[in-house]
GROMACS .gro file of C-alpha atoms in nm:
model
  290
    1VAL     CA    1  -2.215   9.417 -19.986
    2ALA     CA    2  -1.932   9.601 -19.804
    3VAL     CA    3  -2.088   9.516 -19.468
    4SER     CA    4  -2.123   9.154 -19.571
    5LYS     CA    5  -1.756   9.133 -19.667
    6THR     CA    6  -1.653   9.290 -19.344
    7HIS     CA    7  -1.852   9.032 -19.151
    8HIS     CA    8  -1.691   8.761 -19.352
    9TRP     CA    9  -1.341   8.893 -19.274
   10GLU     CA   10  -1.424   8.932 -18.907
   11ALA     CA   11  -1.559   8.576 -18.889
   12ALA     CA   12  -1.253   8.441 -19.069
   13THR     CA   13  -1.020   8.631 -18.835
   14ILE     CA   14  -1.198   8.502 -18.533
   15ALA     CA   15  -1.185   8.143 -18.669
   16ILE     CA   16  -0.815   8.170 -18.734
   17VAL     CA   17  -0.743   8.312 -18.388
   18VAL     CA   18  -0.955   8.043 -18.215
   19SER     CA   19  -0.799   7.763 -18.426
   20SER     CA   20  -0.451   7.888 -18.357
   21PHE     CA   21  -0.516   7.909 -17.983
   22ALA     CA   22  -0.667   7.557 -17.984
   23PHE     CA   23  -0.370   7.425 -18.168
   24PHE     CA   24  -0.135   7.598 -17.927
   25LEU     CA   25  -0.315   7.441 -17.630
   26LEU     CA   26  -0.306   7.101 -17.793
   27LEU     CA   27   0.064   7.133 -17.867
   28VAL     CA   28   0.150   7.246 -17.511
   29THR     CA   29  -0.062   6.962 -17.366
   30SER     CA   30   0.100   6.697 -17.592
   31ILE     CA   31   0.452   6.817 -17.519
   32THR     CA   32   0.389   6.834 -17.141
   33THR     CA   33   0.235   6.482 -17.142
   34TYR     CA   34   0.533   6.344 -17.339
   35MET     CA   35   0.787   6.506 -17.108
   36LEU     CA   36   0.617   6.350 -16.804
   37ILE     CA   37   0.606   6.006 -16.968
   38TYR     CA   38   0.966   6.037 -17.083
   39LYS     CA   39   1.092   6.141 -16.739
   40GLY     CA   40   0.928   5.845 -16.562
   41GLY     CA   41   0.892   5.579 -16.820
   42LEU     CA   42   1.218   5.512 -16.996
   43ASP     CA   43   1.237   5.156 -16.869
   44LYS     CA   44   0.862   5.084 -16.869
   45ALA     CA   45   0.748   4.830 -17.125
   46ARG     CA   46   0.407   4.994 -17.167
   47ASN     CA   47   0.577   5.299 -17.316
   48ALA     CA   48   0.826   5.105 -17.529
   49CYS     CA   49   0.678   5.167 -17.874
   50PHE     CA   50   0.597   5.533 -17.799
   51LEU     CA   51   0.945   5.615 -17.665
   52SER     CA   52   1.126   5.409 -17.928
   53PHE     CA   53   0.948   5.598 -18.204
   54PHE     CA   54   1.002   5.948 -18.071
   55GLY     CA   55   1.297   5.901 -17.842
   56ALA     CA   56   1.478   6.189 -17.673
   57ARG     CA   57   1.416   6.415 -17.971
   58CYS     CA   58   1.065   6.510 -17.849
   59ASN     CA   59   1.215   6.637 -17.523
   60ILE     CA   60   1.454   6.849 -17.723
   61TRP     CA   61   1.175   6.984 -17.942
   62ALA     CA   62   0.971   7.063 -17.625
   63ASN     CA   63   1.248   7.277 -17.475
   64GLN     CA   64   1.318   7.444 -17.809
   65PHE     CA   65   0.950   7.527 -17.848
   66CYS     CA   66   0.941   7.688 -17.503
   67ARG     CA   67   1.250   7.890 -17.581
   68TYR     CA   68   1.112   8.007 -17.912
   69LEU     CA   69   0.785   8.100 -17.748
   70LEU     CA   70   0.955   8.319 -17.488
   71LEU     CA   71   1.186   8.481 -17.739
   72CYS     CA   72   0.892   8.567 -17.971
   73CYS     CA   73   0.632   8.666 -17.713
   74TYR     CA   74   0.796   8.785 -17.396
   75ASN     CA   75   1.161   8.800 -17.327
   76PRO     CA   76   1.258   9.035 -17.035
   77CYS     CA   77   1.632   9.048 -16.970
   78GLU     CA   78   1.686   8.763 -17.221
   79PHE     CA   79   1.492   8.535 -16.989
   80GLN     CA   80   1.523   8.162 -17.083
   81ILE     CA   81   1.290   7.896 -16.956
   82LEU     CA   82   1.555   7.632 -17.018
   83ASP     CA   83   1.780   7.803 -16.769
   84LEU     CA   84   1.508   7.775 -16.507
   85VAL     CA   85   1.442   7.413 -16.590
   86MET     CA   86   1.811   7.321 -16.565
   87ASN     CA   87   1.858   7.518 -16.245
   88ASP     CA   88   1.573   7.319 -16.091
   89GLU     CA   89   1.727   6.989 -16.218
   90ALA     CA   90   2.057   7.093 -16.057
   91ARG     CA   91   1.882   7.167 -15.726
   92GLN     CA   92   1.715   6.826 -15.734
   93THR     CA   93   2.055   6.667 -15.801
   94ALA     CA   94   2.208   6.857 -15.506
   95LYS     CA   95   1.930   6.727 -15.282
   96ARG     CA   96   1.998   6.368 -15.388
   97ILE     CA   97   2.368   6.411 -15.318
   98MET     CA   98   2.293   6.549 -14.974
   99LYS     CA   99   2.098   6.236 -14.889
  100LEU     CA  100   2.425   6.035 -14.891
  101ASN     CA  101   2.579   5.938 -14.555
  102GLU     CA  102   2.251   5.963 -14.376
  103GLY     CA  103   2.187   6.320 -14.490
  104LYS     CA  104   2.539   6.450 -14.432
  105GLY     CA  105   2.636   6.438 -14.797
  106PRO     CA  106   2.954   6.276 -14.937
  107ASP     CA  107   3.274   6.305 -14.738
  108PRO     CA  108   3.536   6.553 -14.865
  109GLY     CA  109   3.798   6.414 -15.096
  110GLY     CA  110   3.561   6.208 -15.312
  111VAL     CA  111   3.505   6.178 -15.685
  112CYS     CA  112   3.248   6.411 -15.839
  113TRP     CA  113   3.098   6.273 -16.157
  114LEU     CA  114   2.988   6.601 -16.317
  115GLY     CA  115   2.775   6.625 -16.629
  116ASP     CA  116   2.455   6.540 -16.809
  117SER     CA  117   2.227   6.234 -16.853
  118GLU     CA  118   2.530   6.019 -16.930
  119PHE     CA  119   2.564   6.011 -16.549
  120THR     CA  120   2.198   6.073 -16.453
  121PHE     CA  121   2.086   5.728 -16.575
  122TRP     CA  122   2.395   5.555 -16.436
  123HIS     CA  123   2.215   5.426 -16.127
  124ASN     CA  124   2.494   5.198 -16.009
  125LEU     CA  125   2.775   5.451 -16.057
  126ARG     CA  126   2.886   5.455 -15.696
  127GLU     CA  127   2.909   5.075 -15.679
  128ASP     CA  128   3.059   5.036 -16.024
  129MET     CA  129   3.335   5.286 -15.947
  130LYS     CA  130   3.419   5.166 -15.595
  131PRO     CA  131   3.732   4.977 -15.720
  132PHE     CA  132   3.862   5.314 -15.839
  133HIS     CA  133   3.762   5.518 -15.533
  134PRO     CA  134   3.545   5.436 -15.231
  135ASN     CA  135   3.378   5.777 -15.229
  136ASN     CA  136   3.189   5.861 -15.553
  137PHE     CA  137   2.890   6.091 -15.599
  138ASN     CA  138   2.677   6.139 -15.908
  139ALA     CA  139   2.645   6.511 -16.000
  140GLY     CA  140   2.487   6.453 -16.337
  141PHE     CA  141   2.159   6.623 -16.431
  142GLY     CA  142   1.982   6.543 -16.756
  143GLY     CA  143   1.967   6.795 -17.040
  144SER     CA  144   2.239   7.013 -16.896
  145ARG     CA  145   2.452   7.223 -17.121
  146VAL     CA  146   2.802   7.344 -17.037
  147CYS     CA  147   2.662   7.680 -16.913
  148ASP     CA  148   2.412   7.498 -16.687
  149ILE     CA  149   2.683   7.293 -16.527
  150ALA     CA  150   2.904   7.601 -16.475
  151ARG     CA  151   2.617   7.797 -16.326
  152ASN     CA  152   2.532   7.524 -16.074
  153ILE     CA  153   2.871   7.371 -16.005
  154ASP     CA  154   2.891   7.494 -15.649
  155ILE     CA  155   2.575   7.317 -15.526
  156ILE     CA  156   2.631   6.992 -15.706
  157CYS     CA  157   3.008   6.961 -15.680
  158PHE     CA  158   3.230   7.220 -15.508
  159ASP     CA  159   3.026   7.235 -15.190
  160PHE     CA  160   3.142   6.877 -15.119
  161ASP     CA  161   3.515   6.949 -15.174
  162PRO     CA  162   3.594   6.661 -15.411
  163ASP     CA  163   3.947   6.541 -15.473
  164THR     CA  164   3.864   6.437 -15.828
  165VAL     CA  165   3.618   6.577 -16.085
  166ILE     CA  166   3.532   6.384 -16.402
  167LEU     CA  167   3.333   6.586 -16.656
  168HIS     CA  168   3.105   6.465 -16.940
  169ALA     CA  169   2.939   6.753 -17.127
  170ALA     CA  170   2.856   6.935 -17.452
  171GLY     CA  171   2.611   6.702 -17.632
  172ASN     CA  172   2.312   6.897 -17.518
  173ASP     CA  173   2.471   7.218 -17.628
  174PHE     CA  174   2.443   7.096 -17.985
  175ASP     CA  175   2.084   6.989 -17.937
  176PHE     CA  176   1.956   7.309 -17.789
  177ALA     CA  177   2.157   7.558 -17.998
  178PHE     CA  178   1.935   7.551 -18.314
  179LYS     CA  179   2.257   7.483 -18.513
  180THR     CA  180   2.392   7.827 -18.424
  181LEU     CA  181   2.665   7.715 -18.187
  182THR     CA  182   3.019   7.719 -18.321
  183ILE     CA  183   3.286   7.477 -18.212
  184GLU     CA  184   3.514   7.764 -18.115
  185ALA     CA  185   3.247   7.908 -17.883
  186LEU     CA  186   3.183   7.569 -17.723
  187LYS     CA  187   3.557   7.516 -17.681
  188VAL     CA  188   3.581   7.844 -17.490
  189ARG     CA  189   3.296   7.741 -17.258
  190LEU     CA  190   3.449   7.408 -17.187
  191MET     CA  191   3.798   7.553 -17.122
  192ASP     CA  192   3.643   7.810 -16.885
  193LEU     CA  193   3.466   7.527 -16.702
  194PHE     CA  194   3.789   7.322 -16.674
  195ARG     CA  195   3.972   7.625 -16.539
  196ALA     CA  196   3.695   7.682 -16.283
  197ILE     CA  197   3.725   7.321 -16.170
  198ASP     CA  198   4.105   7.350 -16.155
  199SER     CA  199   4.086   7.664 -15.942
  200HIS     CA  200   3.886   7.494 -15.665
  201PRO     CA  201   4.133   7.424 -15.379
  202SER     CA  202   4.019   7.072 -15.303
  203VAL     CA  203   4.051   6.941 -15.664
  204LYS     CA  204   4.369   6.752 -15.738
  205ARG     CA  205   4.267   6.543 -16.045
  206ILE     CA  206   4.043   6.629 -16.342
  207GLY     CA  207   3.903   6.387 -16.601
  208TYR     CA  208   3.745   6.461 -16.938
  209PHE     CA  209   3.522   6.171 -17.032
  210LEU     CA  210   3.432   6.105 -17.400
  211SER     CA  211   3.151   5.860 -17.446
  212SER     CA  212   3.050   5.653 -17.747
  213ARG     CA  213   2.803   5.730 -18.022
  214ARG     CA  214   2.436   5.655 -17.953
  215PRO     CA  215   2.192   5.511 -18.205
  216THR     CA  216   1.985   5.829 -18.215
  217TYR     CA  217   2.278   6.050 -18.297
  218THR     CA  218   2.268   6.191 -18.647
  219ASP     CA  219   2.582   6.205 -18.857
  220GLU     CA  220   2.575   6.582 -18.818
  221LYS     CA  221   2.568   6.565 -18.440
  222TRP     CA  222   2.840   6.299 -18.415
  223ASP     CA  223   3.064   6.486 -18.659
  224PHE     CA  224   3.018   6.799 -18.449
  225MET     CA  225   3.105   6.613 -18.126
  226ILE     CA  226   3.413   6.452 -18.282
  227ARG     CA  227   3.542   6.793 -18.391
  228VAL     CA  228   3.466   6.940 -18.048
  229HIS     CA  229   3.666   6.661 -17.885
  230ALA     CA  230   3.960   6.713 -18.123
  231PHE     CA  231   3.959   7.089 -18.056
  232MET     CA  232   3.937   7.031 -17.683
  233ILE     CA  233   4.218   6.776 -17.667
  234GLU     CA  234   4.440   7.012 -17.866
  235ALA     CA  235   4.341   7.314 -17.648
  236ILE     CA  236   4.413   7.124 -17.326
  237GLU     CA  237   4.754   7.008 -17.454
  238GLU     CA  238   4.847   7.366 -17.541
  239SER     CA  239   4.730   7.521 -17.214
  240GLU     CA  240   4.832   7.530 -16.852
  241LEU     CA  241   4.585   7.241 -16.795
  242LYS     CA  242   4.802   6.997 -16.990
  243ASP     CA  243   4.918   6.807 -16.682
  244ARG     CA  244   4.595   6.859 -16.492
  245VAL     CA  245   4.320   6.728 -16.725
  246LYS     CA  246   4.334   6.361 -16.833
  247VAL     CA  247   4.119   6.236 -17.125
  248PHE     CA  248   3.926   5.913 -17.081
  249ASP     CA  249   3.819   5.814 -17.434
  250LEU     CA  250   3.552   5.546 -17.470
  251ARG     CA  251   3.435   5.656 -17.819
  252TYR     CA  252   3.554   5.325 -17.963
  253MET     CA  253   3.286   5.129 -17.775
  254VAL     CA  254   2.992   4.993 -17.975
  255HIS     CA  255   2.696   4.899 -17.755
  256PRO     CA  256   2.434   4.648 -17.868
  257LEU     CA  257   2.076   4.784 -17.868
  258ASP     CA  258   2.006   4.574 -17.556
  259ASP     CA  259   2.233   4.811 -17.370
  260PHE     CA  260   1.993   5.104 -17.415
  261TYR     CA  261   1.658   5.212 -17.280
  262HIS     CA  262   1.374   5.229 -17.526
  263ASP     CA  263   1.471   5.574 -17.639
  264ARG     CA  264   1.792   5.433 -17.787
  265SER     CA  265   1.978   5.731 -17.647
  266HIS     CA  266   2.051   5.647 -17.283
  267LEU     CA  267   2.231   5.340 -17.157
  268ASN     CA  268   2.044   5.111 -16.922
  269ASP     CA  269   2.201   4.947 -16.620
  270GLN     CA  270   2.347   4.667 -16.832
  271GLY     CA  271   2.500   4.921 -17.075
  272HIS     CA  272   2.646   5.129 -16.799
  273GLY     CA  273   2.792   4.815 -16.644
  274ARG     CA  274   2.966   4.734 -16.968
  275LYS     CA  275   3.095   5.089 -16.996
  276ALA     CA  276   3.206   5.088 -16.635
  277LYS     CA  277   3.447   4.799 -16.692
  278GLU     CA  278   3.627   4.980 -16.970
  279LEU     CA  279   3.629   5.311 -16.793
  280LEU     CA  280   3.757   5.154 -16.471
  281ARG     CA  281   4.045   5.008 -16.661
  282LEU     CA  282   4.142   5.347 -16.804
  283LEU     CA  283   4.110   5.521 -16.468
  284GLN     CA  284   4.329   5.274 -16.291
  285GLU     CA  285   4.592   5.289 -16.567
  286THR     CA  286   4.599   5.669 -16.556
  287TRP     CA  287   4.568   5.712 -16.177
  288PRO     CA  288   4.690   5.389 -16.020
  289PRO     CA  289   4.565   5.318 -15.665
  290ALA     CA  290   4.799   5.443 -15.395
   0.00000   0.00000   0.00000
């Protein structure tokens, strides 16, 4: 009887291990498939229902899952897979920037649009912003947190000696922080980033761009972002950056759903065009053409 029970326990253990491994493989395969579809299919009608249902949240879950996996199973030197992913995204962005001007990169003295997917999906940014400045380059890379931007700022921005840097950041910090990130900690990161930008010798003007709420934002996320913005505006006003950093606030804008891709999180070309008109007006009022 004892031997029989032992065999039953061994069989049950093997079944649990095999089932868990199969579930793990299925989960990884599903997440990888979704990330590939999401990256290349935002504007593809064939993926409309799928993307509309899951939206950007599945990408966030995928990255969080990978981070949890590494933290639980193998974490040498606090290794983070998300850091590697974002570093690669930054390198790809740097390569795209270098293709400008027949492979010479943007001329010095341009406008660096630095940030996350708010800029990544703004395909017509350079044309839309020409009335403000003839030399714009898009240094946005999707999913980036403040630390990712700071870590890669040389290759996507400073190496091209911009005259003006306009920053949009921090939304992804909330998404990837598992609700452990405090507003004070994020404020410190942003202020350090602004000071790094201000210290670069070519930079004469700095913009802090605040975008509008997206349909997929929860009340919790939007409340967090509003409080971050308020803390940041106050911190800038009370610091040596008061006369250096200008705030461009478009949070009042309400975009119709037709302005978004199927994920209801990222603006499409029409939505960016609508945003560009408002932003252009604010830029020209704050920094009138010479």
